[in-house]
Amino acid sequence: MAVAPANQSIYLDNAATTPCDPRVVEAMLPYFTEKFGNPGSRNHRYGWESEEAVDQAREQVAALLGANEKEVIFTSGATESNNLAIKGAAYMYEKAPAGAGRCRGHIITGAIEHKAVLDPCKRLQKEGFEVTFLDAPPDGIFTAEMVRSAIREDTILVSMMWANNEIGTINEVPRIGALCHEREIVFHTDATQWAGKMPVNVEKDCIDLLSMSGHKIYGPKGVGALYVRRRKPRIRLQALVDGGGQERGFRPGTLNVTGIVGLGKAAELCRAEMDADGARLVKLRRTLEDSLVTQLDHCAINGHREKRLPHIANVSFGFVEGESLMMACKELAVSSGSACTSASLEPSYVLKGLGVGDELAHSSLRMSLGRFTRESDVAFAVEKIVGAVRKLRELSPLYDMHNEGIDLSKVEWGHH
Amino acid sequence: MAYGPKIIDHYENPRNVGTFGTQAEIKTRKDVGVGLVGAPECGDVMQLQIKVNPGTGVIEDAKFKCFGCGSAIASSSLATEWLKGRTLDDGMAIKNTQIVEELSLPPVKIHCSVLAEDAIRAAINDYKAKNGLPVAQEAAH
């Protein structure tokens, strides 16, 4: 029997955050103590050496994205990058000023985007922009055709995540980008789960704005980047905060040098190790998914089976509930689509958006692998989850009813 | 969610798991009352079954099955423990607040205790209806 190390959980929540790679920490350390200067200090060695470090990080991030280093803006993370991209572009490219009584511009996004995209879009809606939230198809993949059919004369911005954070499905980003360029619409992608894991070339992929985060790619928390295209076309943004003009005025404020150095190093490592990491993780994820599906009946993989990230698996287990499932596998650090893990009683809007029934959305686990996940971790997880699902099904009145041939959708349930 | 030791204990060692027969069998058994409450899309379904001595009106045995979070499982497990040996009237007197107190349920899980109380009432009322006894009319929740 597989055993978890004493007092330790097997970490399978790398889509929530990753540990810092020790090589990243090592690169950051001197910038806390010896090389602590403000890169904005132009008159002494302290300023110069930290500016040099920031420049190097900018090159490292640019190299990961196939961009020019002048196109990389450092932020506090992907949430800020998304806000700056979406609101900054909307305000800059508006068709009518606020209060003119006309639509200020039309924006297209997907209904299963991260909240850090949905909420800025909803704010813009309140401020006079119109937003189309495209419904997700059952396989979770947004195509260029879906975007094309939503484009209007006054569409100014499309924001489409590259890969979904809950189910790992991959949208048709290069084709959506090409469509936007053809129609002269600004294209933003939230690449938080993609960049660093999968190849990016902002030229070939036709991207104008791209958000990414440090702590999803083995870098530190509290730092991220926004790629802003400088030519063909030059993208302009209205800054959301005012100050000392750092980051070409897009994002004023003293630079988070330690974080930026960490993000740069993390980007460099991801670029160097992407192919090997990706190939290994695809194999591990398939083992995980296949083992669960073969050992358990009524077990479904959410989202498209093939067009998905190497490291994210989202699985629904019929007739058991997500929180109790997580309790039964307490040695595993995973994430649940269940309502019961959050204060709200709503199951995951992403799974609901795919048309996964509420009862299955309550019964799903997201397992996300990473650079430090071992084969034995996956084997241990499978054993734990299979055991837990079987135990909970022994307890489940729904499983009994199903096995007795009762159609659960036809039962009249009480409602609270 | 960090749970107290009593919830964990009931969750890990649930008491009286099971049924007195399939759904079809139970329908025809006059000595058994069933309460099936909640809904799959809400994430909680509890099934409580009581076996009653027709002579004394005492609940001789109780069994449960539960689809739900740890608190829901613990609440229904506790309900079976409390029901055994009680008369129908004493069973009806169990309140959700007592369950909350016994298990130290966190505030966001109060609804699990409400569901358990509903299941108790539904099971007792089912037994009464099957046996032509007057059924308590007040709506539970």
Coordinates of C-alpha atoms in Angstrom, one line a residue:
Chain A
M1 CA 0.0 0.0 0.0
A2 CA 1.2 3.5 -0.9
V3 CA 2.0 5.7 2.1
A4 CA 2.0 9.4 2.4
P5 CA 5.0 10.9 4.1
A6 CA 4.3 11.5 7.8
N7 CA 2.3 14.7 8.5
Q8 CA 2.5 15.7 4.9
S9 CA -0.1 16.0 2.2
I10 CA 0.4 15.1 -1.4
Y11 CA 0.1 18.4 -3.2
L12 CA -2.1 18.2 -6.3
D13 CA -3.2 21.8 -6.4
N14 CA -0.6 23.3 -8.7
A15 CA -3.3 25.3 -10.6
A16 CA -4.0 27.2 -7.4
T17 CA -0.3 27.9 -6.8
T18 CA 3.1 26.3 -7.2
P19 CA 5.9 26.1 -4.7
C20 CA 8.8 28.4 -5.6
D21 CA 11.6 26.6 -7.3
P22 CA 14.7 26.7 -5.0
R23 CA 16.7 28.1 -8.0
V24 CA 14.2 31.0 -8.1
V25 CA 14.6 31.7 -4.4
E26 CA 18.3 31.6 -4.7
A27 CA 18.2 34.2 -7.5
M28 CA 16.0 36.4 -5.5
L29 CA 17.9 36.4 -2.2
P30 CA 20.6 39.0 -2.9
Y31 CA 17.9 41.6 -3.8
F32 CA 16.5 41.6 -0.4
T33 CA 19.7 42.6 1.4
E34 CA 22.8 43.6 -0.5
K35 CA 21.3 44.7 -3.9
F36 CA 18.3 46.5 -2.4
G37 CA 18.4 49.6 -4.5
N38 CA 15.4 51.3 -6.2
P39 CA 15.7 50.8 -10.0
G40 CA 14.4 54.3 -10.3
S41 CA 17.5 55.7 -8.6
R42 CA 19.6 56.8 -11.6
N43 CA 22.5 58.3 -9.7
H44 CA 24.2 55.5 -7.9
R45 CA 25.4 51.9 -8.0
Y46 CA 22.5 50.6 -5.9
G47 CA 19.9 51.9 -8.4
W48 CA 21.9 50.7 -11.4
E49 CA 22.4 47.1 -10.2
S50 CA 18.7 46.6 -9.4
E51 CA 17.7 48.2 -12.7
E52 CA 20.0 45.8 -14.4
A53 CA 18.3 42.9 -12.6
V54 CA 14.9 44.1 -13.7
D55 CA 16.1 44.5 -17.3
Q56 CA 17.4 40.9 -17.2
A57 CA 14.0 39.7 -15.8
R58 CA 12.2 41.6 -18.5
E59 CA 14.3 39.8 -21.1
Q60 CA 13.7 36.5 -19.5
V61 CA 9.9 37.0 -19.6
A62 CA 10.0 38.4 -23.1
A63 CA 11.9 35.4 -24.3
L64 CA 9.3 33.1 -22.8
L65 CA 6.6 34.9 -24.8
G66 CA 8.5 35.5 -28.0
A67 CA 8.1 39.3 -27.3
N68 CA 10.4 42.3 -27.2
E69 CA 11.5 43.2 -23.7
K70 CA 10.0 46.7 -24.1
E71 CA 6.6 45.0 -24.3
V72 CA 6.7 43.5 -20.8
I73 CA 5.0 45.4 -18.0
F74 CA 5.5 44.1 -14.4
T75 CA 2.4 44.0 -12.2
S76 CA 1.4 42.4 -8.9
G77 CA -0.1 39.3 -10.6
A78 CA -2.5 38.1 -13.2
T79 CA -5.5 39.8 -11.5
E80 CA -3.9 43.2 -11.9
S81 CA -2.7 42.4 -15.4
N82 CA -6.3 41.4 -16.4
N83 CA -7.7 44.5 -14.9
L84 CA -5.2 46.8 -16.6
A85 CA -5.6 45.0 -20.0
I86 CA -9.4 44.9 -20.0
K87 CA -10.3 48.3 -18.4
G88 CA -7.2 50.0 -19.7
A89 CA -8.0 49.0 -23.3
A90 CA -11.8 49.7 -22.9
Y91 CA -11.2 53.2 -21.7
M92 CA -8.6 53.9 -24.4
Y93 CA -10.6 52.5 -27.3
E94 CA -14.1 53.5 -26.3
K95 CA -16.5 54.5 -29.1
A96 CA -18.3 57.1 -27.0
P97 CA -17.4 59.0 -23.8
A98 CA -19.1 58.1 -20.5
G99 CA -22.4 59.8 -20.1
A100 CA -23.0 60.3 -23.8
G101 CA -26.0 58.0 -23.6
R102 CA -24.6 55.6 -26.2
C103 CA -22.9 52.3 -25.9
R104 CA -19.2 53.0 -25.1
G105 CA -18.1 49.9 -26.9
H106 CA -18.7 46.2 -27.1
I107 CA -16.5 43.5 -25.4
I108 CA -16.6 39.8 -26.0
T109 CA -15.5 37.2 -23.4
G110 CA -16.4 33.7 -22.2
A111 CA -18.8 32.8 -19.4
I112 CA -16.3 30.5 -17.8
E113 CA -13.4 32.9 -17.6
H114 CA -11.7 33.5 -14.2
K115 CA -13.4 36.0 -11.9
A116 CA -10.4 38.4 -12.6
V117 CA -11.7 38.7 -16.1
L118 CA -15.5 38.4 -15.5
D119 CA -15.6 41.1 -12.8
P120 CA -13.7 43.8 -14.7
C121 CA -16.0 43.1 -17.6
K122 CA -19.1 43.4 -15.3
R123 CA -17.7 46.7 -14.0
L124 CA -17.4 48.0 -17.5
Q125 CA -20.9 46.9 -18.2
K126 CA -22.1 49.2 -15.3
E127 CA -20.0 52.0 -16.8
G128 CA -21.8 51.9 -20.2
F129 CA -19.9 49.3 -22.2
E130 CA -21.8 46.2 -23.5
V131 CA -20.4 42.8 -22.9
T132 CA -21.2 39.5 -24.5
F133 CA -20.4 36.5 -22.2
L134 CA -20.2 33.6 -24.6
D135 CA -21.7 30.4 -23.3
A136 CA -19.3 27.5 -23.0
P137 CA -19.9 24.5 -25.2
P138 CA -20.0 21.1 -23.4
D139 CA -16.4 20.3 -24.1
G140 CA -15.4 23.8 -22.7
I141 CA -13.5 24.9 -25.8
F142 CA -14.1 28.4 -27.3
T143 CA -13.5 28.5 -31.0
A144 CA -12.8 31.4 -33.4
E145 CA -16.2 30.7 -35.0
M146 CA -18.0 31.4 -31.7
V147 CA -16.2 34.7 -31.3
R148 CA -16.8 35.6 -35.0
S149 CA -20.6 35.2 -34.6
A150 CA -20.6 37.6 -31.6
I151 CA -18.5 40.4 -33.2
R152 CA -20.4 43.6 -33.8
E153 CA -19.5 46.8 -35.6
D154 CA -18.6 48.4 -32.3
T155 CA -16.6 45.5 -30.8
I156 CA -13.4 47.0 -29.3
L157 CA -12.0 44.1 -27.3
V158 CA -12.0 40.3 -27.1
S159 CA -10.7 38.7 -23.9
M160 CA -10.4 34.9 -24.0
M161 CA -8.4 32.8 -21.6
W162 CA -5.8 30.6 -23.2
A163 CA -6.6 27.6 -21.0
N164 CA -9.2 27.2 -18.3
N165 CA -8.0 27.1 -14.7
E166 CA -10.6 24.6 -13.5
I167 CA -10.8 22.1 -16.3
G168 CA -7.6 22.8 -18.3
T169 CA -9.3 23.0 -21.7
I170 CA -7.5 25.0 -24.4
N171 CA -9.3 27.7 -26.4
E172 CA -8.4 28.4 -30.0
V173 CA -6.3 31.3 -29.1
P174 CA -4.1 31.8 -32.2
R175 CA -7.2 31.6 -34.4
I176 CA -9.1 34.0 -32.3
G177 CA -6.1 36.4 -32.3
A178 CA -5.9 36.2 -36.1
L179 CA -9.6 36.9 -36.4
C180 CA -9.3 40.0 -34.1
H181 CA -6.3 41.3 -36.0
E182 CA -8.3 40.9 -39.3
R183 CA -11.2 42.9 -37.8
E184 CA -8.9 45.4 -36.0
I185 CA -10.2 44.4 -32.5
V186 CA -7.8 44.4 -29.5
F187 CA -7.2 40.8 -28.3
H188 CA -6.4 40.0 -24.7
T189 CA -5.7 36.5 -23.4
D190 CA -5.4 35.5 -19.7
A191 CA -2.6 33.0 -20.0
T192 CA -2.1 32.4 -16.3
Q193 CA -2.4 28.6 -16.6
W194 CA -0.8 28.5 -20.1
A195 CA 2.3 30.7 -20.1
G196 CA 5.4 28.9 -18.8
K197 CA 3.7 25.5 -19.3
M198 CA 3.1 25.7 -23.1
P199 CA 4.8 27.6 -25.9
V200 CA 3.8 31.2 -26.6
N201 CA 4.8 33.3 -29.5
V202 CA 2.9 36.6 -29.4
E203 CA 3.7 37.3 -33.0
K204 CA 2.6 34.0 -34.5
D205 CA -0.3 33.7 -32.0
C206 CA -1.6 37.2 -32.8
I207 CA -1.8 38.4 -29.2
D208 CA -2.1 42.1 -28.3
L209 CA -2.3 41.7 -24.5
L210 CA -1.3 38.7 -22.4
S211 CA -1.6 38.3 -18.6
M212 CA 0.6 35.9 -16.6
S213 CA 1.5 35.3 -13.0
G214 CA 4.7 34.4 -11.1
H215 CA 3.3 32.0 -8.6
K216 CA 1.7 29.6 -11.1
I217 CA 5.1 29.0 -12.7
Y218 CA 7.3 28.2 -9.6
G219 CA 8.0 31.9 -9.0
P220 CA 6.9 34.0 -6.1
K221 CA 3.4 35.3 -5.3
G222 CA 2.6 39.0 -5.7
V223 CA 4.3 39.5 -9.1
G224 CA 3.0 39.0 -12.6
A225 CA 3.4 40.5 -16.0
L226 CA 1.3 42.0 -18.8
Y227 CA 2.5 41.8 -22.4
V228 CA 1.5 44.9 -24.3
R229 CA 2.1 44.9 -28.1
R230 CA 4.2 47.8 -29.3
R231 CA 3.9 47.5 -33.0
K232 CA 1.5 46.2 -35.7
P233 CA -0.6 47.5 -34.0
R234 CA 0.7 49.6 -31.1
I235 CA -1.7 48.9 -28.2
R236 CA -2.4 51.8 -25.9
L237 CA -3.9 51.5 -22.5
Q238 CA -5.2 53.9 -19.9
A239 CA -3.3 53.4 -16.7
L240 CA -5.5 52.5 -13.7
V241 CA -3.3 54.1 -11.1
D242 CA -1.3 57.4 -11.3
G243 CA 2.2 58.0 -10.0
G244 CA 5.9 58.1 -10.9
G245 CA 5.6 56.9 -14.5
Q246 CA 7.3 53.6 -14.0
E247 CA 6.6 50.8 -16.6
R248 CA 6.1 53.3 -19.4
G249 CA 3.4 54.9 -17.3
F250 CA 1.1 51.8 -17.6
R251 CA 1.9 50.8 -14.0
P252 CA 3.5 53.4 -11.8
G253 CA 5.0 52.5 -8.5
T254 CA 8.4 51.4 -7.3
L255 CA 9.2 48.1 -8.9
N256 CA 9.0 44.9 -6.8
V257 CA 12.6 44.0 -7.6
T258 CA 12.8 40.7 -5.7
G259 CA 9.6 39.5 -7.1
I260 CA 10.5 40.5 -10.6
V261 CA 13.9 38.8 -10.4
G262 CA 12.0 35.7 -9.2
L263 CA 9.5 35.9 -12.0
G264 CA 12.3 36.3 -14.5
K265 CA 14.2 33.3 -13.2
A266 CA 11.0 31.3 -13.1
A267 CA 10.3 32.2 -16.8
E268 CA 13.8 31.2 -17.8
L269 CA 13.5 27.8 -16.1
C270 CA 10.1 27.2 -17.6
R271 CA 11.4 28.0 -21.0
A272 CA 14.3 25.6 -20.6
E273 CA 12.3 22.8 -19.1
M274 CA 9.0 23.2 -20.8
D275 CA 9.2 20.3 -23.2
A276 CA 10.5 17.8 -20.7
D277 CA 8.1 18.9 -17.9
G278 CA 5.1 18.9 -20.3
A279 CA 5.8 15.5 -21.7
R280 CA 6.2 14.0 -18.2
L281 CA 3.0 15.7 -16.9
V282 CA 0.8 14.6 -19.8
K283 CA 1.8 11.0 -19.1
L284 CA 1.1 11.4 -15.4
R285 CA -2.2 13.1 -16.0
R286 CA -3.3 10.4 -18.4
T287 CA -2.4 7.7 -15.8
L288 CA -4.4 9.6 -13.2
E289 CA -7.5 10.0 -15.4
D290 CA -7.3 6.5 -16.9
S291 CA -6.8 4.8 -13.6
L292 CA -9.8 6.6 -12.0
V293 CA -12.1 5.9 -15.0
T294 CA -11.2 2.3 -15.2
Q295 CA -11.5 1.6 -11.5
L296 CA -14.7 3.5 -10.8
D297 CA -18.1 3.5 -12.6
H298 CA -19.9 6.8 -13.1
C299 CA -16.7 8.8 -13.2
A300 CA -16.4 11.4 -15.9
I301 CA -13.6 13.7 -17.0
N302 CA -14.9 17.3 -17.4
G303 CA -13.9 19.2 -20.5
H304 CA -12.4 18.0 -23.8
R305 CA -10.4 14.8 -23.4
E306 CA -7.5 15.8 -25.6
K307 CA -7.4 19.5 -26.0
R308 CA -6.3 20.2 -22.5
L309 CA -3.3 21.3 -20.5
P310 CA -0.8 18.7 -19.4
H311 CA -1.3 19.3 -15.7
I312 CA -5.0 19.8 -14.9
A313 CA -7.5 17.0 -14.5
N314 CA -11.1 17.7 -13.4
V315 CA -13.1 14.6 -12.6
S316 CA -16.7 14.1 -11.4
F317 CA -17.7 11.2 -9.3
G318 CA -21.4 10.4 -9.5
F319 CA -23.3 9.8 -6.3
V320 CA -20.7 11.3 -3.9
E321 CA -20.4 14.8 -2.6
G322 CA -17.2 16.8 -3.1
E323 CA -16.5 18.0 0.4
S324 CA -16.9 14.6 2.0
L325 CA -14.7 13.2 -0.8
M326 CA -12.0 15.7 0.1
M327 CA -12.4 14.7 3.8
A328 CA -12.0 11.1 2.9
C329 CA -8.8 11.9 1.1
K330 CA -7.4 14.2 3.6
E331 CA -3.8 13.3 2.7
L332 CA -4.4 14.9 -0.7
A333 CA -4.3 18.6 -1.3
V334 CA -6.8 19.0 -4.2
S335 CA -9.5 21.4 -5.1
S336 CA -13.3 20.7 -5.2
G337 CA -16.0 22.1 -7.4
S338 CA -18.3 21.6 -4.4
A339 CA -20.3 24.4 -2.9
C340 CA -19.6 23.1 0.6
T341 CA -16.0 24.2 0.5
S342 CA -16.9 27.8 0.1
A343 CA -19.2 30.1 2.0
S344 CA -21.6 30.2 -1.0
L345 CA -23.8 27.1 -1.7
E346 CA -23.4 27.4 -5.4
P347 CA -21.4 24.7 -7.2
S348 CA -18.7 25.7 -9.6
Y349 CA -19.9 28.1 -12.3
V350 CA -17.4 26.7 -14.7
L351 CA -18.8 23.2 -14.5
K352 CA -22.3 24.5 -14.5
G353 CA -21.4 26.6 -17.6
L354 CA -20.4 23.4 -19.4
G355 CA -23.8 21.9 -18.6
V356 CA -22.5 19.5 -16.0
G357 CA -25.5 18.8 -13.8
D358 CA -25.5 20.4 -10.3
E359 CA -25.2 17.1 -8.6
L360 CA -22.1 16.2 -10.6
A361 CA -20.7 19.7 -10.2
H362 CA -21.0 19.0 -6.4
S363 CA -19.0 15.8 -6.9
S364 CA -16.0 16.9 -8.7
L365 CA -12.3 17.3 -7.9
R366 CA -9.7 19.3 -9.7
M367 CA -6.3 17.7 -9.5
S368 CA -3.4 19.7 -10.9
L369 CA 0.1 18.3 -11.2
G370 CA 3.4 20.2 -11.3
R371 CA 7.1 20.1 -11.7
F372 CA 7.5 18.4 -8.3
T373 CA 4.7 15.8 -8.6
R374 CA 6.1 12.3 -8.7
E375 CA 4.7 9.1 -10.2
S376 CA 4.2 7.7 -6.7
D377 CA 2.2 10.8 -5.7
V378 CA -0.3 10.0 -8.5
A379 CA -0.5 6.3 -7.6
F380 CA -1.1 7.3 -4.0
A381 CA -3.8 9.7 -5.0
V382 CA -5.6 7.2 -7.2
E383 CA -5.6 4.6 -4.4
K384 CA -7.0 7.2 -1.9
I385 CA -9.7 8.5 -4.2
V386 CA -10.9 5.1 -5.4
G387 CA -11.1 4.0 -1.8
A388 CA -12.9 7.2 -0.7
V389 CA -15.4 7.1 -3.6
R390 CA -16.3 3.4 -2.8
K391 CA -16.7 4.2 0.9
L392 CA -18.9 7.1 0.3
R393 CA -21.0 5.2 -2.2
E394 CA -21.7 2.7 0.5
L395 CA -23.1 5.6 2.4
S396 CA -24.9 7.2 -0.6
P397 CA -28.7 6.8 -0.9
L398 CA -28.4 8.0 -4.5
Y399 CA -26.1 5.2 -5.5
D400 CA -28.5 2.7 -4.0
M401 CA -31.5 4.3 -5.8
H402 CA -29.5 4.3 -9.1
N403 CA -28.6 0.6 -8.7
E404 CA -32.3 -0.2 -8.0
G405 CA -33.1 1.4 -11.4
I406 CA -34.6 4.5 -10.1
D407 CA -34.1 7.5 -12.4
L408 CA -32.9 10.2 -10.0
S409 CA -33.9 13.0 -12.4
K410 CA -37.5 11.9 -12.1
V411 CA -37.6 11.8 -8.3
E412 CA -39.4 14.7 -6.7
W413 CA -36.9 16.2 -4.3
G414 CA -37.6 18.5 -1.5
H415 CA -36.0 21.9 -1.8
H416 CA -34.5 24.2 0.7
Chain B
M1 CA -13.1 23.3 6.4
A2 CA -11.6 22.5 9.8
Y3 CA -14.1 20.4 11.7
G4 CA -14.3 19.6 15.4
P5 CA -13.5 16.1 16.7
K6 CA -17.2 14.9 17.0
I7 CA -17.9 15.6 13.4
I8 CA -14.7 13.9 12.3
D9 CA -15.6 10.9 14.5
H10 CA -19.1 10.5 13.0
Y11 CA -17.7 11.0 9.5
E12 CA -14.9 8.5 9.9
N13 CA -17.0 5.9 11.9
P14 CA -20.6 6.6 10.8
R15 CA -23.1 4.7 13.1
N16 CA -25.9 2.7 11.8
V17 CA -25.3 2.9 8.0
G18 CA -27.7 1.0 5.9
T19 CA -31.3 0.3 5.1
F20 CA -34.0 -2.2 6.0
G21 CA -34.5 -3.1 2.4
T22 CA -34.7 -1.6 -1.1
Q23 CA -37.0 1.4 -1.8
A24 CA -39.6 -1.0 -3.2
E25 CA -39.4 -3.4 -0.2
I26 CA -39.6 -0.6 2.3
K27 CA -42.8 0.8 0.8
T28 CA -44.6 -2.4 1.8
R29 CA -43.2 -2.7 5.3
K30 CA -45.5 -1.3 7.9
D31 CA -43.0 -1.4 10.7
V32 CA -40.6 0.8 8.9
G33 CA -40.8 4.6 8.4
V34 CA -38.6 6.4 5.8
G35 CA -37.5 10.0 5.5
L36 CA -35.8 11.0 2.3
V37 CA -35.0 14.7 2.3
G38 CA -32.8 17.2 0.4
A39 CA -31.9 17.2 -3.2
P40 CA -28.9 16.1 -5.2
E41 CA -28.4 19.5 -6.9
C42 CA -28.3 21.1 -3.4
G43 CA -25.5 18.7 -2.5
D44 CA -27.3 17.0 0.4
V45 CA -29.7 14.0 0.4
M46 CA -30.4 12.2 3.6
Q47 CA -32.3 9.0 4.0
L48 CA -33.4 7.9 7.5
Q49 CA -35.2 4.7 8.2
I50 CA -36.7 3.7 11.6
K51 CA -38.0 0.3 12.6
V52 CA -40.7 0.7 15.2
N53 CA -42.2 -1.8 17.6
P54 CA -45.9 -1.6 16.9
G55 CA -46.8 -2.7 20.4
T56 CA -44.8 -0.2 22.4
G57 CA -44.4 2.6 19.7
V58 CA -40.6 2.5 20.5
I59 CA -38.1 3.0 17.7
E60 CA -36.1 -0.2 18.0
D61 CA -33.6 0.4 15.2
A62 CA -32.6 3.2 12.9
K63 CA -30.4 3.4 9.8
F64 CA -29.2 6.1 7.5
K65 CA -27.6 6.8 4.2
C66 CA -26.4 10.2 3.2
F67 CA -25.1 12.0 0.2
G68 CA -23.6 15.2 1.5
C69 CA -20.7 17.0 3.2
G70 CA -19.0 15.8 6.4
S71 CA -21.5 17.7 8.5
A72 CA -24.5 16.2 6.8
I73 CA -23.1 12.7 7.3
A74 CA -22.3 13.4 10.9
S75 CA -25.8 14.9 11.5
S76 CA -27.6 12.0 10.1
S77 CA -25.3 9.5 11.9
L78 CA -26.0 11.2 15.2
A79 CA -29.8 11.3 14.4
T80 CA -29.8 7.5 14.2
E81 CA -28.0 7.2 17.6
W82 CA -30.5 9.5 19.2
L83 CA -33.6 7.9 17.7
K84 CA -32.8 4.3 18.9
G85 CA -34.9 3.5 22.0
R86 CA -37.1 6.6 21.8
T87 CA -40.8 6.7 21.4
L88 CA -42.2 8.3 18.3
D89 CA -43.1 11.4 20.3
D90 CA -39.7 11.7 21.9
G91 CA -38.2 11.3 18.5
M92 CA -40.3 14.2 17.2
A93 CA -38.9 16.3 20.0
I94 CA -35.3 16.2 18.6
K95 CA -34.4 19.7 17.5
N96 CA -31.8 20.8 15.0
T97 CA -30.3 23.1 17.6
Q98 CA -29.4 20.1 19.8
I99 CA -27.6 18.5 16.8
V100 CA -25.7 21.8 16.2
E101 CA -24.7 21.9 19.9
E102 CA -23.7 18.2 20.1
L103 CA -21.5 18.3 17.0
S104 CA -20.3 21.9 17.3
L105 CA -21.4 22.5 13.7
P106 CA -20.0 25.7 12.2
P107 CA -22.5 28.4 11.2
V108 CA -22.4 27.6 7.5
K109 CA -23.3 24.0 8.2
I110 CA -26.5 24.7 10.3
H111 CA -28.6 23.6 7.3
C112 CA -27.2 20.1 7.7
S113 CA -28.8 19.9 11.2
V114 CA -32.1 21.3 9.8
L115 CA -32.0 18.6 7.1
A116 CA -31.5 15.9 9.8
E117 CA -34.4 17.2 11.8
D118 CA -36.5 17.2 8.6
A119 CA -35.5 13.6 8.0
I120 CA -36.4 12.5 11.5
R121 CA -39.9 14.1 11.1
A122 CA -40.4 12.7 7.7
A123 CA -39.5 9.1 8.8
I124 CA -41.8 9.3 11.9
N125 CA -44.6 10.7 9.8
D126 CA -44.1 8.1 7.2
Y127 CA -44.5 5.4 9.8
K128 CA -47.6 7.0 11.3
A129 CA -49.2 7.4 7.9
K130 CA -48.5 3.8 7.1
N131 CA -50.2 2.7 10.3
G132 CA -53.2 5.1 10.3
L133 CA -51.9 7.2 13.2
P134 CA -52.5 10.9 13.2
V135 CA -49.6 12.7 11.4
A136 CA -48.2 16.0 12.8
Q137 CA -49.3 18.7 10.4
E138 CA -47.0 21.5 11.2
A139 CA -44.5 22.2 8.4
A140 CA -41.1 21.6 9.7
H141 CA -39.1 24.2 7.7

